[in-house]
């Protein structure tokens, strides 16, 4: 295991904290764009367009001589990645943010590791292993996450006032209410959309293992996924939003939001998470997911005039607790697999050593024989 200095550890933590804040900014600004009358379909389309424009040059420069041949299998996997982890996930998730609240949707977002575990078990990519502590932890953590989601959904509770003053960034315009109006039953629809978006994202994480194996260039595969996501989301948005006014970007809040989502909220976040994943592993990256919920809860109550309820606090707490239990179980599995790999490598070296020595002795004997007179 690689040792890191205190300064290096601070850099890794700082990078992931910044990534969490930027991702939280995505959620807050999506509410601002919706308030300005922008539909989530158009916003998502612009997000992936700007993300592709940002990531493609980086992929070309960084992985110029590393990219393998682009096959039809890779293109199909990129299409599915763009759908599950890009266009479809984004449309479902950001619509759920509008129909529920920023804090609620972000709390549901933390169910993704538990859902990924369930899907991996159903697809037989992962075993339950009840006889191991790691297997029990993952099952228990998943159950805690589900319980937290039920509390979050069914229990409202008292209002929690966190700030003495509030800064409302929303203008509550008539145009916004016409496009994103909350009708009776829309909160329940928002819950369904939030959970469905998490299922899509979990399926994408499972698919990502195959994508990484067939096309092991992270920036190029991400840029390709963004390209597919932008094409899909533009086609989908044009089916519903054909008015030029919806697509028009001036020097206003809409332009700021979509540029932020595409560059800082997608491009920079990908770079930070990739760097930290390479240095400290994917588990280290996952541990910082609850920071997004903390930031969104604080920012939405201060900037969006959203009311925070006790049910959201308790549900979010249980979801985060379940998340860390699942991550602990995954961490134990990763340590066990590394130990097995190192043990097999050691045994292989031990078996090869006598053969090499035998080869050296045979070679030496041949040399001596050649030097002897006949």
XYZ file of C-alpha atoms in Angstrom:
374
model
C 0.000 0.000 0.000
C 1.402 3.373 -0.994
C 2.227 5.765 1.827
C 1.208 9.403 1.566
C 2.503 12.438 3.392
C 0.192 14.648 5.413
C 0.166 17.278 2.655
C -0.743 14.686 0.006
C -3.625 13.410 2.134
C -4.864 16.982 2.576
C -4.762 17.452 -1.214
C -6.824 14.311 -1.788
C -9.409 15.294 0.833
C -9.500 18.864 -0.497
C -10.022 17.661 -4.076
C -12.953 15.424 -3.121
C -14.470 18.122 -0.904
C -14.316 20.533 -3.855
C -15.903 17.884 -6.107
C -18.740 17.408 -3.594
C -19.358 21.170 -3.434
C -19.373 21.432 -7.246
C -21.847 18.535 -7.520
C -24.020 20.191 -4.894
C -23.856 23.355 -6.983
C -25.335 21.384 -9.904
C -28.441 20.650 -7.852
C -28.848 24.178 -6.488
C -28.387 25.792 -9.909
C -30.859 23.400 -11.546
C -33.541 24.956 -9.330
C -32.376 28.421 -10.397
C -32.607 27.460 -14.092
C -36.088 25.999 -13.589
C -37.178 29.199 -11.833
C -35.965 31.139 -14.876
C -38.390 29.138 -17.044
C -35.876 26.675 -18.481
C -37.149 23.115 -18.786
C -34.992 20.349 -17.344
C -34.886 18.665 -20.766
C -33.192 21.660 -22.396
C -30.915 22.197 -19.399
C -29.732 18.570 -19.507
C -29.126 18.807 -23.273
C -26.951 21.909 -22.847
C -25.163 20.335 -19.884
C -23.936 17.366 -21.928
C -23.125 19.543 -24.946
C -20.835 21.740 -22.836
C -19.419 18.693 -21.026
C -18.482 17.104 -24.368
C -16.880 20.335 -25.584
C -14.873 20.516 -22.342
C -13.799 16.854 -22.042
C -13.083 15.997 -25.694
C -9.941 18.201 -26.042
C -8.613 16.870 -22.706
C -9.131 13.273 -23.868
C -7.399 13.985 -27.190
C -4.339 15.540 -25.521
C -3.954 13.248 -22.487
C -4.737 9.933 -24.211
C -3.422 10.670 -27.704
C -1.337 7.479 -28.068
C -3.208 5.324 -25.545
C -6.623 4.851 -27.130
C -7.387 1.364 -28.491
C -9.424 0.784 -31.636
C -13.028 1.992 -31.445
C -15.231 -1.070 -32.047
C -19.000 -1.410 -32.406
C -19.094 -3.047 -28.978
C -17.447 0.010 -27.421
C -19.839 2.344 -29.281
C -22.863 0.351 -28.045
C -21.548 0.407 -24.471
C -20.904 4.158 -24.771
C -24.486 4.622 -26.006
C -25.858 2.715 -22.998
C -23.527 4.644 -20.677
C -24.725 7.930 -22.142
C -28.316 6.804 -21.589
C -28.104 5.295 -18.081
C -25.431 7.541 -16.573
C -26.026 10.594 -18.731
C -29.222 11.751 -20.422
C -31.871 9.543 -18.779
C -30.365 9.768 -15.290
C -29.988 13.555 -15.515
C -33.519 14.184 -16.794
C -35.081 11.944 -14.135
C -32.945 13.258 -11.284
C -33.205 16.989 -12.025
C -36.952 16.694 -12.623
C -37.245 15.023 -9.211
C -35.332 17.960 -7.701
C -37.991 20.321 -9.071
C -40.955 18.171 -8.020
C -39.680 17.427 -4.493
C -36.814 19.463 -3.066
C -33.061 19.689 -3.509
C -32.397 18.105 -0.096
C -34.852 15.232 -0.612
C -33.542 14.272 -4.066
C -29.924 14.446 -2.877
C -30.702 12.194 0.094
C -32.217 9.614 -2.267
C -29.056 9.945 -4.409
C -27.070 8.380 -1.542
C -29.000 5.127 -2.073
C -26.924 4.445 -5.204
C -24.176 2.286 -3.550
C -26.820 0.085 -1.881
C -28.834 -0.179 -5.116
C -25.660 -1.033 -7.037
C -25.003 -3.872 -4.595
C -28.553 -5.239 -5.018
C -28.351 -5.061 -8.833
C -24.896 -6.695 -8.841
C -26.280 -9.553 -6.716
C -29.340 -9.981 -8.974
C -27.097 -10.063 -12.072
C -24.739 -12.458 -10.248
C -21.771 -10.112 -10.486
C -21.453 -10.276 -6.698
C -22.177 -12.902 -4.033
C -24.005 -12.268 -0.760
C -21.467 -14.247 1.339
C -23.491 -14.376 4.564
C -20.679 -16.345 6.199
C -18.370 -13.307 5.974
C -18.541 -10.065 7.954
C -18.304 -8.053 4.724
C -21.357 -9.804 3.235
C -23.417 -9.249 6.378
C -22.356 -5.579 6.461
C -23.449 -4.958 2.868
C -26.858 -6.557 3.449
C -27.324 -4.704 6.754
C -26.215 -1.403 5.214
C -28.647 -1.868 2.333
C -31.521 -2.486 4.770
C -30.572 0.632 6.778
C -30.536 2.683 3.550
C -33.992 1.394 2.607
C -35.271 2.223 6.105
C -33.834 5.731 5.823
C -35.518 6.202 2.448
C -38.856 5.139 3.959
C -38.454 7.622 6.833
C -37.517 10.324 4.331
C -40.577 9.573 2.206
C -43.278 8.880 4.801
C -42.337 11.103 7.759
C -42.312 14.888 7.558
C -41.976 16.048 11.163
C -41.159 19.472 12.541
C -39.555 22.305 10.625
C -35.816 22.764 11.191
C -34.679 26.404 11.035
C -30.926 26.636 10.440
C -30.367 30.252 9.402
C -31.368 33.534 11.080
C -31.720 35.085 7.595
C -32.529 33.660 4.160
C -31.368 34.728 0.686
C -33.926 33.632 -1.901
C -32.323 33.322 -5.362
C -35.612 32.278 -6.932
C -37.773 34.887 -8.631
C -40.845 32.608 -8.760
C -41.718 33.916 -12.227
C -44.910 33.048 -14.083
C -42.856 31.460 -16.873
C -41.221 29.150 -14.363
C -44.502 28.048 -12.836
C -45.975 27.334 -16.267
C -43.144 24.929 -17.162
C -42.414 23.419 -13.752
C -45.661 23.806 -11.850
C -46.219 21.559 -8.828
C -49.629 19.936 -9.127
C -51.275 17.584 -6.616
C -49.453 14.262 -6.693
C -46.255 15.670 -8.185
C -44.308 15.023 -4.959
C -45.106 11.304 -5.245
C -44.058 11.433 -8.905
C -40.835 13.141 -7.836
C -40.108 10.276 -5.414
C -40.615 7.714 -8.194
C -38.371 9.692 -10.569
C -35.636 10.062 -7.926
C -35.593 6.320 -7.180
C -35.715 5.458 -10.901
C -32.773 7.790 -11.554
C -30.768 5.979 -8.859
C -31.584 2.614 -10.474
C -30.359 3.967 -13.837
C -27.145 5.242 -12.263
C -26.576 1.938 -10.455
C -26.995 0.029 -13.729
C -24.470 2.400 -15.291
C -21.942 1.679 -12.521
C -22.323 -2.058 -13.176
C -21.913 -1.424 -16.932
C -18.860 0.758 -16.294
C -16.786 -2.297 -15.340
C -17.256 -3.730 -18.847
C -16.614 -0.347 -20.498
C -13.346 0.075 -18.578
C -12.238 -3.415 -19.634
C -13.008 -2.945 -23.351
C -11.885 0.696 -23.566
C -9.428 1.449 -20.711
C -9.088 5.189 -21.381
C -11.100 7.057 -18.775
C -11.136 10.533 -20.328
C -11.882 9.237 -23.828
C -14.656 6.917 -22.638
C -16.162 9.732 -20.536
C -16.007 12.143 -23.489
C -17.636 9.487 -25.689
C -20.328 8.935 -23.068
C -20.920 12.717 -22.881
C -21.225 12.863 -26.676
C -23.815 10.076 -26.670
C -25.631 11.711 -23.757
C -25.746 15.062 -25.565
C -27.152 13.498 -28.763
C -29.801 11.565 -26.819
C -30.829 14.500 -24.630
C -31.032 16.927 -27.589
C -33.285 14.526 -29.527
C -35.461 13.967 -26.457
C -35.709 17.699 -25.691
C -36.636 18.557 -29.284
C -39.594 16.161 -29.043
C -41.143 18.403 -26.364
C -39.415 21.810 -26.505
C -39.338 23.110 -30.070
C -39.776 26.788 -29.246
C -36.638 28.792 -29.998
C -37.168 30.804 -26.802
C -36.489 27.669 -24.744
C -33.112 27.125 -26.430
C -32.015 30.742 -26.530
C -29.044 31.586 -24.298
C -28.244 35.204 -23.531
C -25.952 36.806 -20.984
C -28.202 35.676 -18.171
C -28.665 33.032 -15.478
C -29.430 30.306 -18.006
C -26.041 30.659 -19.698
C -24.236 30.671 -16.352
C -26.074 27.536 -15.200
C -25.445 25.411 -18.313
C -21.786 26.492 -18.590
C -21.294 25.655 -14.908
C -23.018 22.267 -15.269
C -20.966 21.330 -18.332
C -17.530 22.566 -17.243
C -17.242 22.779 -13.451
C -20.106 20.441 -12.519
C -19.141 17.749 -15.044
C -15.662 18.275 -16.524
C -13.719 19.426 -13.459
C -15.568 16.948 -11.229
C -14.588 14.078 -13.566
C -10.930 15.153 -13.453
C -10.904 15.478 -9.647
C -12.673 12.161 -9.079
C -10.455 10.355 -11.604
C -7.294 11.687 -9.968
C -8.462 10.725 -6.465
C -9.653 7.312 -7.655
C -6.226 6.609 -9.179
C -4.414 7.775 -6.042
C -6.661 6.388 -3.290
C -9.135 4.025 -4.966
C -12.891 4.202 -5.763
C -13.897 3.545 -2.148
C -12.196 6.775 -1.042
C -14.227 8.682 -3.648
C -17.534 7.124 -2.513
C -16.974 8.126 1.117
C -17.449 11.800 0.187
C -20.966 11.365 -1.297
C -22.718 12.447 1.951
C -20.902 15.795 1.761
C -23.100 16.612 -1.245
C -26.207 16.122 0.903
C -24.760 18.292 3.679
C -23.901 21.108 1.268
C -27.282 20.953 -0.502
C -29.205 20.914 2.798
C -27.342 24.008 4.010
C -27.425 25.872 0.687
C -31.054 25.110 -0.240
C -32.396 26.301 3.111
C -30.317 29.490 2.817
C -30.507 30.289 -0.917
C -33.680 28.621 -2.238
C -36.142 29.321 0.581
C -36.689 25.573 1.034
C -38.028 24.359 4.360
C -35.976 21.623 6.003
C -38.008 19.056 7.952
C -37.009 16.671 10.730
C -38.005 13.689 8.558
C -35.460 14.742 5.922
C -32.741 15.059 8.573
C -33.484 11.650 10.141
C -33.934 9.891 6.795
C -30.730 11.402 5.441
C -28.870 10.338 8.595
C -29.982 6.696 8.253
C -29.178 6.641 4.528
C -25.665 7.969 5.195
C -25.165 5.487 8.048
C -26.251 2.632 5.774
C -23.972 3.965 3.035
C -20.911 3.791 5.274
C -21.821 0.263 6.433
C -22.021 -0.849 2.769
C -18.718 0.885 1.995
C -17.103 -0.793 5.013
C -18.179 -4.180 3.661
C -16.849 -3.335 0.202
C -13.578 -2.185 1.761
C -13.197 -5.545 3.512
C -13.816 -7.357 0.204
C -11.212 -5.211 -1.580
C -8.604 -5.956 1.105
C -9.385 -9.679 0.914
C -9.106 -9.747 -2.892
C -5.788 -7.856 -2.783
C -4.474 -10.340 -0.209
C -5.502 -13.306 -2.394
C -3.883 -11.753 -5.483
C -0.621 -11.031 -3.632
C -0.626 -14.559 -2.148
C -1.127 -16.164 -5.577
C 1.660 -14.005 -7.028
C 3.979 -15.026 -4.176
C 3.200 -18.725 -4.704
C 3.822 -18.359 -8.434
C 7.220 -16.763 -7.780
C 8.088 -19.557 -5.330
C 7.261 -22.186 -7.969
C 9.242 -20.413 -10.682
C 12.332 -19.887 -8.516
C 13.519 -23.567 -8.430
C 12.982 -23.848 -12.183
C 15.110 -20.767 -12.797
C 17.799 -22.098 -10.469
C 17.667 -25.462 -12.257
C 18.037 -23.709 -15.567
C 21.028 -21.762 -14.298
C 22.677 -24.983 -12.970
C 22.068 -26.753 -16.266
C 23.579 -23.845 -18.137
C 26.619 -23.820 -15.836
C 27.102 -27.578 -16.245
C 26.956 -27.210 -20.002
C 29.590 -24.491 -19.873
C 31.898 -26.655 -17.746
C 31.369 -29.592 -20.078
C 32.257 -27.458 -23.078
C 35.493 -26.387 -21.369
C 36.612 -29.965 -20.575
C 38.930 -31.812 -22.989
C 37.428 -34.771 -24.851
